[in-house]
Amino acid sequence: MENKVVSVEDLNIKIKLDEGILTPVRGISFAIRENETLGLVGESGCGKSLTSKAILGINDKKCLTSGKINFNVDGKVINLLDLKFGGKEIRSIRGKTVSMIFQEPMSSFSPLFTIGHQITEFVRLHLTKDKNKAKEIAIEAMRRVGIANPEKRYKQYPHEFSGGMLQRALIAMALVCNPKLLIADEPTTALDVTIQAQILELMKELQKEYKMAILYITHDLGTVAKICDRVAVMYLGKIVEIAPVVDLFKNPQHPYTIGLLGSVHKIGGGHDRLFSIEGTVPLAMNLENKCGFYDRCIYRDTKLCCQEEPALREVKEGHFVACYRDASTFEKQNK
């Protein structure tokens, strides 16, 4: 896998409902290398969180998952989907080799135990059974993420922490075992912009220190520009565009990506009306064999876009798009 930490290949997730089979994730593939941050972008319900939970092995049993999630564990490539759901092997990888920062830090900690106790129990599960040693490691992890006076904070309960401090504590727990892959699912959603900037800077510093790969899940394009190296744009359960972050912002190729970027207000942009994508996302059930974005696309072509769903194709080195049309035709139509 070269220096790839994780490689997702043709991942599909299906959920049986009374109305039929819902397919919220449909054949997506991507890889993340050491010291790289891949942003996974898309609107709510496009399959971002289900993808991350599949990597961590915490999706509900009703989610029927297929494909491959190849993970490099000490030089040995393991397909995480081959491991028993909830089994000892997947539990030894989850938390130690792959960690996750969830959206809501308050709901990630039990209100019945101190922050220090919860981090220490995590250390004892994966690193050492020695209580004193585990406590030392937990306090050092809290200090490492910028929690002032960690010896005192160690004894405090979640309600005694601010939102920013709770997020730091959650990052401390996620990084205490020095994971190879960190999954960050909207980690700054509940924080004000000042704390957001501090958390993002902290993640970048810790990534440099430990050379870990990061899967950063968000709908906020501003944070994507700040922290990510590459970006994968998801729509209706599929990746429709993936590219280096600078190239994606300067030269978007998919109509959905163009719409997303056009809906963001730019400093100095005056009072022009922001672009909006018409319509709503269809339900990922009983889909027709055509481009999933067809009904909302202002550039759609009846013959071209309805032949079958387009696959990702490389339009530039490292830049892939799932669209039949060339972006230059969009510019001509806009004139």
Short mmCIF file of C-alpha atoms in Angstrom, two decimals:
data_model
loop_
_atom_site.label_atom_id
_atom_site.label_comp_id
_atom_site.label_asym_id
_atom_site.label_seq_id
_atom_site.Cartn_x
_atom_site.Cartn_y
_atom_site.Cartn_z
CA MET A 1 0.00 0.00 0.00
CA GLU A 2 3.06 2.24 -0.34
CA ASN A 3 2.66 4.81 2.44
CA LYS A 4 -1.15 4.59 2.36
CA VAL A 5 -2.62 4.25 5.82
CA VAL A 6 -6.10 3.30 4.64
CA SER A 7 -7.51 2.42 1.22
CA VAL A 8 -11.28 2.25 0.71
CA GLU A 9 -12.33 0.29 -2.39
CA ASP A 10 -15.87 0.12 -3.81
CA LEU A 11 -17.56 0.67 -0.45
CA ASN A 12 -21.31 0.10 -0.49
CA ILE A 13 -23.70 0.43 2.45
CA LYS A 14 -27.29 -0.76 2.17
CA ILE A 15 -30.12 -0.52 4.69
CA LYS A 16 -33.27 -2.64 4.44
CA LEU A 17 -36.46 -0.63 4.89
CA ASP A 18 -40.13 -1.56 4.50
CA GLU A 19 -40.22 0.55 1.33
CA GLY A 20 -37.17 -1.14 -0.21
CA ILE A 21 -33.36 -1.04 -0.09
CA LEU A 22 -31.80 2.30 0.83
CA THR A 23 -28.22 2.71 -0.47
CA PRO A 24 -26.73 5.76 1.31
CA VAL A 25 -23.16 4.89 0.22
CA ARG A 26 -22.71 3.67 -3.36
CA GLY A 27 -19.35 2.32 -4.54
CA ILE A 28 -16.94 4.94 -3.23
CA SER A 29 -13.14 4.59 -3.29
CA PHE A 30 -10.34 6.71 -1.85
CA ALA A 31 -7.01 6.41 -0.03
CA ILE A 32 -5.27 8.49 2.64
CA ARG A 33 -1.50 8.57 3.10
CA GLU A 34 0.70 9.30 6.09
CA ASN A 35 0.69 12.95 7.17
CA GLU A 36 -2.17 13.72 4.74
CA THR A 37 -5.58 15.21 5.42
CA LEU A 38 -8.44 14.22 3.13
CA GLY A 39 -11.58 16.32 3.40
CA LEU A 40 -14.90 14.55 2.83
CA VAL A 41 -17.43 17.21 1.85
CA GLY A 42 -21.13 17.13 1.12
CA GLU A 43 -24.55 18.14 2.41
CA SER A 44 -26.34 16.32 5.22
CA GLY A 45 -27.43 12.79 4.32
CA CYS A 46 -24.92 12.22 1.52
CA GLY A 47 -23.20 9.33 3.37
CA LYS A 48 -20.16 11.03 4.96
CA SER A 49 -20.71 9.86 8.54
CA LEU A 50 -21.76 6.34 7.51
CA THR A 51 -18.49 6.07 5.56
CA SER A 52 -16.43 7.11 8.58
CA LYS A 53 -18.29 4.76 10.91
CA ALA A 54 -17.74 1.90 8.45
CA ILE A 55 -13.98 2.51 8.68
CA LEU A 56 -14.20 2.49 12.47
CA GLY A 57 -16.51 -0.55 12.44
CA ILE A 58 -19.27 1.06 14.51
CA ASN A 59 -22.17 1.16 12.05
CA ASP A 60 -25.37 -0.53 13.16
CA LYS A 61 -25.77 -4.18 12.20
CA LYS A 62 -28.68 -3.23 9.94
CA CYS A 63 -26.13 -1.50 7.65
CA LEU A 64 -25.11 -4.15 5.10
CA THR A 65 -21.57 -3.20 4.12
CA SER A 66 -19.53 -4.55 1.20
CA GLY A 67 -16.28 -3.67 -0.54
CA LYS A 68 -12.85 -3.32 1.08
CA ILE A 69 -11.38 -1.10 3.78
CA ASN A 70 -7.71 -2.03 3.65
CA PHE A 71 -5.73 -0.82 6.63
CA ASN A 72 -1.97 -0.99 7.12
CA VAL A 73 -1.39 -2.43 10.61
CA ASP A 74 2.33 -2.81 11.37
CA GLY A 75 3.13 -3.54 7.72
CA LYS A 76 0.29 -6.05 7.37
CA VAL A 77 -2.69 -5.10 5.18
CA ILE A 78 -6.00 -6.03 6.81
CA ASN A 79 -9.47 -5.64 5.29
CA LEU A 80 -11.45 -4.32 8.26
CA LEU A 81 -14.70 -5.62 6.74
CA ASP A 82 -13.35 -9.17 7.08
CA LEU A 83 -13.16 -8.79 10.86
CA LYS A 84 -16.02 -9.91 13.06
CA PHE A 85 -18.42 -7.11 14.00
CA GLY A 86 -17.65 -6.26 17.64
CA GLY A 87 -14.93 -8.93 17.77
CA LYS A 88 -11.67 -8.74 19.70
CA GLU A 89 -9.54 -7.95 16.63
CA ILE A 90 -11.61 -4.98 15.46
CA ARG A 91 -11.80 -3.67 19.04
CA SER A 92 -8.00 -3.79 19.32
CA ILE A 93 -7.72 -1.62 16.18
CA ARG A 94 -10.56 0.77 17.04
CA GLY A 95 -9.27 3.51 19.32
CA LYS A 96 -5.65 2.43 19.21
CA THR A 97 -4.86 2.44 15.48
CA VAL A 98 -7.94 4.30 14.25
CA SER A 99 -9.52 7.01 16.42
CA MET A 100 -12.45 9.33 15.94
CA ILE A 101 -13.44 12.81 17.13
CA PHE A 102 -17.22 13.12 17.14
CA GLN A 103 -19.39 16.19 16.50
CA GLU A 104 -20.70 16.76 20.02
CA PRO A 105 -18.03 16.59 22.75
CA MET A 106 -20.61 16.85 25.55
CA SER A 107 -22.39 13.67 24.43
CA SER A 108 -19.06 11.85 23.95
CA PHE A 109 -18.24 11.88 27.67
CA SER A 110 -20.24 10.28 30.47
CA PRO A 111 -21.43 12.91 32.98
CA LEU A 112 -20.98 10.37 35.80
CA PHE A 113 -17.17 10.17 35.66
CA THR A 114 -14.36 12.70 35.64
CA ILE A 115 -12.64 13.56 32.37
CA GLY A 116 -9.38 12.13 33.67
CA HIS A 117 -10.99 8.85 34.69
CA GLN A 118 -12.49 8.37 31.23
CA ILE A 119 -9.21 9.08 29.42
CA THR A 120 -7.35 6.81 31.87
CA GLU A 121 -9.75 3.93 31.24
CA PHE A 122 -9.12 4.35 27.51
CA VAL A 123 -5.35 4.16 28.16
CA ARG A 124 -5.77 1.05 30.33
CA LEU A 125 -7.78 -0.62 27.58
CA HIS A 126 -5.14 -0.14 24.89
CA LEU A 127 -1.73 0.67 26.41
CA THR A 128 -1.17 -0.39 30.01
CA LYS A 129 -3.07 -1.95 32.91
CA ASP A 130 -1.02 -0.02 35.46
CA LYS A 131 -3.34 2.64 36.98
CA ASN A 132 -0.58 5.07 37.96
CA LYS A 133 1.15 4.81 34.58
CA ALA A 134 -2.19 5.21 32.79
CA LYS A 135 -2.94 8.34 34.83
CA GLU A 136 0.46 9.84 33.93
CA ILE A 137 -0.18 9.18 30.23
CA ALA A 138 -3.69 10.72 30.47
CA ILE A 139 -2.42 13.89 32.17
CA GLU A 140 0.37 14.25 29.63
CA ALA A 141 -2.17 13.84 26.79
CA MET A 142 -4.30 16.62 28.31
CA ARG A 143 -1.25 18.86 28.61
CA ARG A 144 -0.26 18.08 25.00
CA VAL A 145 -3.56 19.42 23.63
CA GLY A 146 -3.27 22.68 25.53
CA ILE A 147 -5.44 22.04 28.59
CA ALA A 148 -4.03 24.32 31.31
CA ASN A 149 -3.33 22.80 34.74
CA PRO A 150 -4.15 19.23 33.59
CA GLU A 151 -3.59 17.77 37.10
CA LYS A 152 -6.56 19.82 38.35
CA ARG A 153 -8.65 19.35 35.22
CA TYR A 154 -8.07 15.59 35.45
CA LYS A 155 -10.39 15.48 38.50
CA GLN A 156 -13.17 17.58 36.99
CA TYR A 157 -16.42 16.43 35.38
CA PRO A 158 -17.57 17.24 31.81
CA HIS A 159 -20.00 19.95 32.98
CA GLU A 160 -17.05 21.84 34.49
CA PHE A 161 -15.38 22.17 31.06
CA SER A 162 -16.21 24.76 28.41
CA GLY A 163 -17.08 23.61 24.88
CA GLY A 164 -13.56 24.31 23.61
CA MET A 165 -11.92 22.53 26.55
CA LEU A 166 -14.23 19.53 26.10
CA GLN A 167 -13.22 19.32 22.45
CA ARG A 168 -9.56 19.42 23.48
CA ALA A 169 -10.20 16.64 26.00
CA LEU A 170 -11.89 14.60 23.27
CA ILE A 171 -8.87 15.13 21.01
CA ALA A 172 -6.59 14.10 23.90
CA MET A 173 -8.54 10.85 24.26
CA ALA A 174 -8.47 10.23 20.50
CA LEU A 175 -4.70 10.82 20.24
CA VAL A 176 -3.52 9.24 23.49
CA CYS A 177 -2.63 5.99 21.68
CA ASN A 178 -0.92 7.82 18.77
CA PRO A 179 -3.29 6.44 16.08
CA LYS A 180 -2.28 6.11 12.45
CA LEU A 181 -5.65 7.41 11.27
CA LEU A 182 -7.75 10.10 12.92
CA ILE A 183 -11.35 10.52 11.76
CA ALA A 184 -12.70 13.97 12.60
CA ASP A 185 -16.47 14.19 12.05
CA GLU A 186 -17.47 17.87 12.09
CA PRO A 187 -15.18 18.46 15.13
CA THR A 188 -15.73 22.23 15.29
CA THR A 189 -19.46 22.48 14.53
CA ALA A 190 -20.54 23.48 18.04
CA LEU A 191 -17.66 25.91 18.64
CA ASP A 192 -17.33 29.64 18.01
CA VAL A 193 -14.97 30.75 15.25
CA THR A 194 -12.09 31.67 17.57
CA ILE A 195 -12.09 28.24 19.23
CA GLN A 196 -12.55 26.61 15.81
CA ALA A 197 -9.31 28.19 14.60
CA GLN A 198 -7.47 27.00 17.73
CA ILE A 199 -8.73 23.41 17.35
CA LEU A 200 -7.80 23.28 13.65
CA GLU A 201 -4.33 24.62 14.39
CA LEU A 202 -3.94 22.07 17.17
CA MET A 203 -4.89 19.21 14.84
CA LYS A 204 -2.33 20.36 12.25
CA GLU A 205 0.42 20.57 14.88
CA LEU A 206 -0.34 17.11 16.25
CA GLN A 207 -0.49 15.67 12.73
CA LYS A 208 3.03 16.96 12.00
CA GLU A 209 4.25 15.49 15.28
CA TYR A 210 2.83 12.01 14.75
CA LYS A 211 2.58 11.84 10.91
CA MET A 212 -0.94 10.53 11.16
CA ALA A 213 -3.49 10.50 8.37
CA ILE A 214 -6.69 12.49 8.93
CA LEU A 215 -10.13 12.00 7.39
CA TYR A 216 -11.83 15.36 7.96
CA ILE A 217 -15.61 15.26 7.48
CA THR A 218 -17.45 18.55 7.11
CA HIS A 219 -19.82 20.72 5.07
CA ASP A 220 -17.79 23.85 5.91
CA LEU A 221 -15.66 24.76 2.90
CA GLY A 222 -13.76 27.36 4.92
CA THR A 223 -12.25 24.77 7.26
CA VAL A 224 -11.54 22.52 4.28
CA ALA A 225 -9.39 25.23 2.71
CA LYS A 226 -7.51 25.68 5.98
CA ILE A 227 -6.73 22.10 6.98
CA CYS A 228 -7.05 19.69 4.01
CA ASP A 229 -4.52 18.54 1.40
CA ARG A 230 -7.09 16.85 -0.85
CA VAL A 231 -10.88 17.01 -1.01
CA ALA A 232 -13.47 14.41 -1.97
CA VAL A 233 -16.93 15.82 -2.74
CA MET A 234 -19.85 13.46 -2.07
CA TYR A 235 -23.34 13.64 -3.50
CA LEU A 236 -26.11 11.05 -3.11
CA GLY A 237 -23.73 8.44 -1.69
CA LYS A 238 -21.05 8.77 -4.37
CA ILE A 239 -17.81 10.71 -4.73
CA VAL A 240 -18.40 13.05 -7.68
CA GLU A 241 -15.06 14.88 -7.53
CA ILE A 242 -11.72 14.41 -5.79
CA ALA A 243 -8.72 16.72 -6.17
CA PRO A 244 -5.94 18.60 -4.37
CA VAL A 245 -7.57 21.34 -2.29
CA VAL A 246 -6.06 24.30 -4.21
CA ASP A 247 -7.01 22.81 -7.58
CA LEU A 248 -10.57 22.08 -6.43
CA PHE A 249 -11.14 25.66 -5.27
CA LYS A 250 -9.53 27.25 -8.32
CA ASN A 251 -10.78 24.84 -10.97
CA PRO A 252 -13.89 22.88 -9.89
CA GLN A 253 -15.06 20.43 -12.55
CA HIS A 254 -18.36 18.97 -11.35
CA PRO A 255 -21.57 21.06 -11.49
CA TYR A 256 -22.33 20.17 -7.87
CA THR A 257 -18.89 21.36 -6.71
CA ILE A 258 -19.29 24.54 -8.76
CA GLY A 259 -22.65 25.10 -7.06
CA LEU A 260 -21.23 24.53 -3.58
CA LEU A 261 -18.39 26.99 -4.12
CA GLY A 262 -20.76 29.49 -5.71
CA SER A 263 -23.00 29.45 -2.64
CA VAL A 264 -20.18 30.65 -0.34
CA HIS A 265 -19.95 34.39 0.28
CA LYS A 266 -16.54 35.81 -0.62
CA ILE A 267 -14.88 38.75 1.14
CA GLY A 268 -15.04 41.78 -1.16
CA GLY A 269 -17.68 40.12 -3.30
CA GLY A 270 -20.13 42.97 -2.90
CA HIS A 271 -23.85 42.38 -2.45
CA ASP A 272 -24.38 39.98 -5.35
CA ARG A 273 -26.98 37.28 -4.80
CA LEU A 274 -25.38 33.95 -3.85
CA PHE A 275 -25.85 30.97 -6.15
CA SER A 276 -28.31 28.30 -4.99
CA ILE A 277 -28.73 24.73 -6.19
CA GLU A 278 -32.35 24.19 -7.15
CA GLY A 279 -34.35 21.21 -5.93
CA THR A 280 -33.61 18.67 -3.21
CA VAL A 281 -31.45 15.57 -2.88
CA PRO A 282 -33.43 12.48 -4.00
CA LEU A 283 -33.78 9.47 -1.73
CA ALA A 284 -31.06 6.88 -2.45
CA MET A 285 -33.64 4.20 -3.25
CA ASN A 286 -34.79 2.78 -6.59
CA LEU A 287 -32.54 5.23 -8.44
CA GLU A 288 -32.64 5.44 -12.23
CA ASN A 289 -29.50 4.56 -14.19
CA LYS A 290 -28.47 8.14 -14.90
CA CYS A 291 -26.34 10.84 -13.29
CA GLY A 292 -27.51 11.25 -9.68
CA PHE A 293 -27.26 15.05 -9.98
CA TYR A 294 -29.24 15.18 -13.25
CA ASP A 295 -32.52 16.60 -11.88
CA ARG A 296 -30.76 19.51 -10.13
CA CYS A 297 -28.06 20.25 -12.71
CA ILE A 298 -28.45 23.43 -14.77
CA TYR A 299 -26.04 22.01 -17.38
CA ARG A 300 -27.81 18.66 -17.87
CA ASP A 301 -28.09 17.08 -21.29
CA THR A 302 -30.97 14.64 -21.84
CA LYS A 303 -29.06 12.26 -24.11
CA LEU A 304 -25.59 12.54 -22.60
CA CYS A 305 -26.40 12.45 -18.90
CA CYS A 306 -29.15 9.80 -18.99
CA GLN A 307 -27.17 6.98 -20.63
CA GLU A 308 -25.83 5.72 -17.27
CA GLU A 309 -24.27 7.09 -14.09
CA PRO A 310 -20.82 8.52 -14.91
CA ALA A 311 -17.71 7.02 -13.32
CA LEU A 312 -14.79 9.06 -12.01
CA ARG A 313 -12.34 10.01 -14.76
CA GLU A 314 -9.03 11.83 -14.45
CA VAL A 315 -9.15 15.28 -16.05
CA LYS A 316 -5.80 16.39 -14.65
CA GLU A 317 -3.11 14.67 -12.61
CA GLY A 318 -4.72 13.82 -9.27
CA HIS A 319 -8.02 15.50 -10.23
CA PHE A 320 -10.97 13.15 -10.87
CA VAL A 321 -14.57 13.99 -11.72
CA ALA A 322 -17.73 11.97 -12.36
CA CYS A 323 -19.30 14.04 -15.14
CA TYR A 324 -19.71 13.49 -18.89
CA ARG A 325 -19.20 17.13 -19.76
CA ASP A 326 -16.07 19.25 -19.70
CA ALA A 327 -16.05 22.20 -17.28
CA SER A 328 -15.20 24.56 -20.16
CA THR A 329 -18.70 23.98 -21.60
CA PHE A 330 -20.19 25.27 -18.32
CA GLU A 331 -18.28 28.53 -18.71
CA LYS A 332 -19.55 28.93 -22.32
CA GLN A 333 -23.16 28.34 -21.23
CA ASN A 334 -22.83 30.95 -18.48
CA LYS A 335 -21.77 33.68 -20.95
#
